[in-house]
Amino acid sequence: MKMRVLWLSAIACNGNAHSFLNYPYIEQFLNDFEFIYHPIIDSAYSLEDIVSNQIPCDILLIEGAISKQFQRADISVVNIIKNYSKIVQKIVTVGTCATFGGIFRESDYENTSGLHFNQEQLLEDFQEIFEKTISLSGCPVHPEILVNTLYSIKKSANLKLDNFLRPKEFYAYTVHNGCTRNEYFEYKIDNHKFGELEGCMYYDHGCQAPYTHASCNKILWNEVNSKTRAGLTCMGCTEPTFPKQNLFETKKYGHS
Amino acid sequence: MIKLIEKIEGEAKLNFNFKDEKIEFVDIEFMSTRNIENILKGKPAFDALVINPRVCGICGHAHLIATVKALESCYENLQISNKAKSLRELTLNFELIQNHFKWFYLTMMPLFGHKQEVLKATYPSQLMGKAIALFGGQYPHTSYAVVGGVVCDITEMDIIKLQHYIDKTVQFVEENLLKMDSKSFSTCKSVESVLKYEGDLPDILRQINAEELLEHGKSYDRFISFGESSYFKKGKSIKTRVNNNISIDNVKESEMATSFAKNVSYKDKYYEVGPLARAMVNKNQLILDAHKKYGDSIFSRIIARVCEISQLLLHSTKLIKELDLNEPSYIEPSINIKQLNASGYSAVEAARGTLIHKVEIENGIIKNYEIITPTQWNLSGGTREKMGVSQKAMIGLCDVKTAELVFKTFDVCSVCTTH
Ligand code: SF4
Ligand code: SF4
């Protein structure tokens, strides 16, 4: 039996939907799962069908930040979530916006946040579905993390979650683990001036990898690379604090 | 009659007015905006390099390149190596290519009654994603282009991998899109010579002919393109008359009463942007032939977009051959951004057409940021007296289904249009 999945976009850039299209074994995935709606992939139902009915469905995926004011096909996204969260087995927040509010927490909609969290703060709304939710943060989410989580739901596997409901198998690491620049970190060598293979970006350039929970240097992006391996600082995009300010700088305290 | 148009990176509402069973006016409404320009205000300038790719999930890289160039234009005497310039151009090309594949296979083919073949879109676009990730660390949403260059230090090994991704993509094109050798395709001068071959592109073009859609989707027959690169020229083309002397000062953005999409004009006139516009400005022989026969119709729009895939792949190979790996990737700016009070702008060609960014900074903090996206040129509404480009292209059609097809030939992106 294919599992039925509803992909609902709230206040988003659709980056997660496109990141998902980079999953290398998408053919296999589409044999095992069926989208009753996806923002790009064809589906049996139209958006109007989805929002005005309650189409049978097993998993609700939410992409994008959430505000009562925001609508899809003239229905408040909060109501769509309430409607489907009753019938699905699991709810997955896809990406940092849906999880913590992310970049679009600052959009023009009133009281915008993630589903259960406004940055680190736990929200009271949606408490009744808290137990059903798994958070997959990331801006965007890594396609393997999304797909593997969906398979583990299919298998009814018991995923261990952290305090933000993120599966530990993907978020118990920091991005710093597996960075090809680690020795430079150990020896505190930040001669990094961008565009060089040598040097760690922690000391001067604001690399947030040592305190960012994500698998970017374990499960490489597009199967080839990671930001820090390429020479770009980690922006901490899986964390509730994303986006911080002064992303290319390391804040220095005390005497110089 | 109101129709909700979906799977366009969000939605739009088209309100069709019919007279004598023909479409007489279409009101276009984009229903939401995130207002990235407001989010940027008060932020440190370099943070825009991280925020702006999030304008759009499918063309975020174009927003990165536009951002870095807008910020760089705030400096005097900033140095950028040729290597860094070429790498930026390459990754931007790859993003254009992946977008064209997705548009053709995920959006266009189903509108012609074909089953959506997801893999035909994702296989080649994944190769292009890998090519970007090789330099950028990931795709989508990297910030690998920074003021002064790019962050990666590429090696010969990267170049070999990169060429493989390109070759595999070329092979995909030759086995699926157009079953002919890409080099010969690039020198094709007539539509007939393309129609002789098999492949998904000629199939669709033949179907347009068979279903008598050749005359559909014509608009003002005015084209414009601001983003310059080693491949694209800047200029406007009124019918086939090209003028390369155009200035961004004549571009005007105005608010709309009924929609979140502000419209954009050049000297108070609406112009089409995108692959067809670029080909017209660049005087591409094949596309000029299509235009001569079928004008600015859906036929020309589709062939221009798909043909750009092969051309950009070939051109990228040429750029790679000319790369000098010994050049620096990054040259540190001599002034710290915190000391800058300046304004600047940039224009780049994104998949859907000209993208403009304008920035004003005070002591390195963003005071004002303006983004004009390609879809605003093509898709935002005008009035009955002065219709927008896609509005005009839908006039006179007899049914809503064909109108949706015409609308989508402009490659609609709701998130970009409203940003
Ligand atoms: S660059 Fe970042 S991820 Fe890599 S070693 Fe340094 S701190 Fe860690
Ligand atoms: S490296 Fe950091 S910023 Fe980049 S995707 Fe991973 S967690 Fe996000």
XYZ file of C-alpha atoms in Angstrom, chain A residues 11-16 18-27 30 37-43 45-48 70-74 103-104 106-109 139-140 181 192-198 216 221-228 230-232 235 237 242-249, chain B residues 4 6-11 13 31-36 38-39 42-44 46-47 49-51 53-58 98 102 106 110 114-116 118-119 122 125-126 129-130 133-144 146 150-153 155 161 165 260 329-332 338 415:
142
model
C 4.602 31.108 4.046
C 7.527 29.713 2.099
C 9.890 30.098 -0.815
C 9.189 26.520 -1.987
C 12.861 25.704 -1.461
C 12.004 22.564 0.470
C 12.648 21.817 -4.791
C 15.196 20.330 -2.430
C 12.987 17.238 -2.277
C 13.143 16.997 -6.089
C 16.888 16.478 -5.668
C 16.316 13.147 -3.923
C 18.273 10.746 -6.138
C 15.908 7.770 -5.793
C 12.711 9.687 -6.340
C 11.340 6.976 -8.616
C 7.013 7.615 -5.730
C -1.122 17.139 -3.152
C 2.350 18.528 -3.827
C 3.170 22.098 -4.915
C 4.903 20.903 -8.095
C 4.229 17.224 -8.714
C 0.886 16.337 -10.319
C -1.683 14.933 -7.945
C -6.643 16.328 -6.212
C -6.586 20.045 -6.822
C -5.773 22.518 -4.101
C -9.435 23.475 -3.961
C -2.150 33.349 5.642
C -4.441 31.539 3.228
C -4.217 28.871 0.613
C -7.055 28.836 -1.915
C -8.970 31.256 0.339
C 13.246 33.768 7.693
C 9.532 34.287 7.133
C 9.658 38.284 9.905
C 7.274 38.459 6.951
C 4.348 40.844 6.993
C 1.836 38.356 8.369
C 16.662 25.922 5.211
C 15.964 23.956 3.117
C 38.680 21.750 7.879
C 40.878 31.794 6.000
C 40.286 34.543 3.592
C 37.569 32.755 1.587
C 38.435 30.958 -1.604
C 41.084 28.732 -0.053
C 41.127 25.077 0.807
C 42.976 25.578 4.066
C 25.426 18.432 6.357
C 24.290 17.869 -0.222
C 23.413 16.766 -3.739
C 25.672 13.815 -2.869
C 28.766 15.925 -3.477
C 29.477 18.659 -0.969
C 28.676 20.788 2.061
C 28.867 24.506 2.665
C 31.847 24.279 4.995
C 33.241 24.275 -0.123
C 34.575 27.149 1.976
C 31.391 28.837 3.134
C 24.743 29.783 8.820
C 19.994 27.141 9.315
C 18.157 31.150 12.235
C 18.752 33.695 10.789
C 21.048 35.435 13.245
C 22.632 38.714 12.242
C 26.179 39.394 11.050
C 26.390 35.943 9.570
C 29.882 36.320 8.152
C 31.491 37.506 11.372
C -7.335 29.329 -9.431
C -1.885 26.363 -9.040
C 1.454 24.527 -9.021
C 3.182 27.736 -10.033
C 5.274 27.983 -6.860
C 2.110 29.135 -5.173
C -1.136 30.276 -6.732
C -6.325 33.833 -9.535
C -2.834 36.696 -3.313
C 0.077 36.821 -0.933
C 3.448 38.369 -0.386
C 6.175 37.794 2.168
C 7.793 41.175 1.676
C 11.434 40.250 1.736
C 11.035 44.751 4.552
C 12.828 41.815 6.130
C 18.054 47.306 9.053
C 20.074 44.131 8.517
C 23.847 44.049 8.006
C 26.230 40.890 3.898
C 23.299 39.087 5.521
C 23.612 37.135 0.743
C 21.946 34.609 3.021
C 18.418 35.976 3.075
C 18.302 33.188 -2.044
C 15.168 32.506 0.019
C 13.126 34.778 -2.234
C 12.610 31.717 -4.370
C 13.169 27.980 -4.092
C 13.736 27.495 -7.803
C 17.560 23.061 -14.237
C 11.480 21.440 -14.671
C 6.665 19.194 -15.023
C 1.100 17.790 -18.832
C 1.043 14.043 -21.505
C 1.544 12.237 -18.234
C 3.924 14.126 -15.961
C 8.894 13.454 -12.926
C 12.164 11.670 -13.606
C 14.595 15.558 -11.906
C 18.083 19.043 -12.976
C 19.803 16.986 -10.279
C 22.222 20.832 -8.880
C 25.346 18.739 -8.329
C 26.893 22.188 -5.223
C 30.422 21.359 -6.309
C 31.266 25.057 -5.933
C 28.476 26.253 -3.675
C 28.398 23.434 -1.147
C 24.740 22.765 -1.752
C 21.788 23.480 -3.951
C 19.334 25.063 -3.362
C 20.247 27.956 -1.101
C 23.952 28.519 -1.029
C 25.618 31.879 -0.402
C 28.865 30.909 -2.073
C 30.523 36.850 -1.588
C 33.510 33.183 -4.525
C 34.348 31.079 -1.469
C 35.470 27.875 -3.177
C 38.985 26.994 -4.251
C 40.764 21.928 -8.235
C 33.495 16.115 -12.255
C 27.771 16.476 -15.106
C 0.411 41.871 -4.603
C 38.812 32.916 -6.085
C 38.457 35.831 -3.735
C 40.123 39.214 -3.410
C 39.420 40.875 -0.116
C 30.757 49.058 7.804
C 6.776 33.445 -4.868
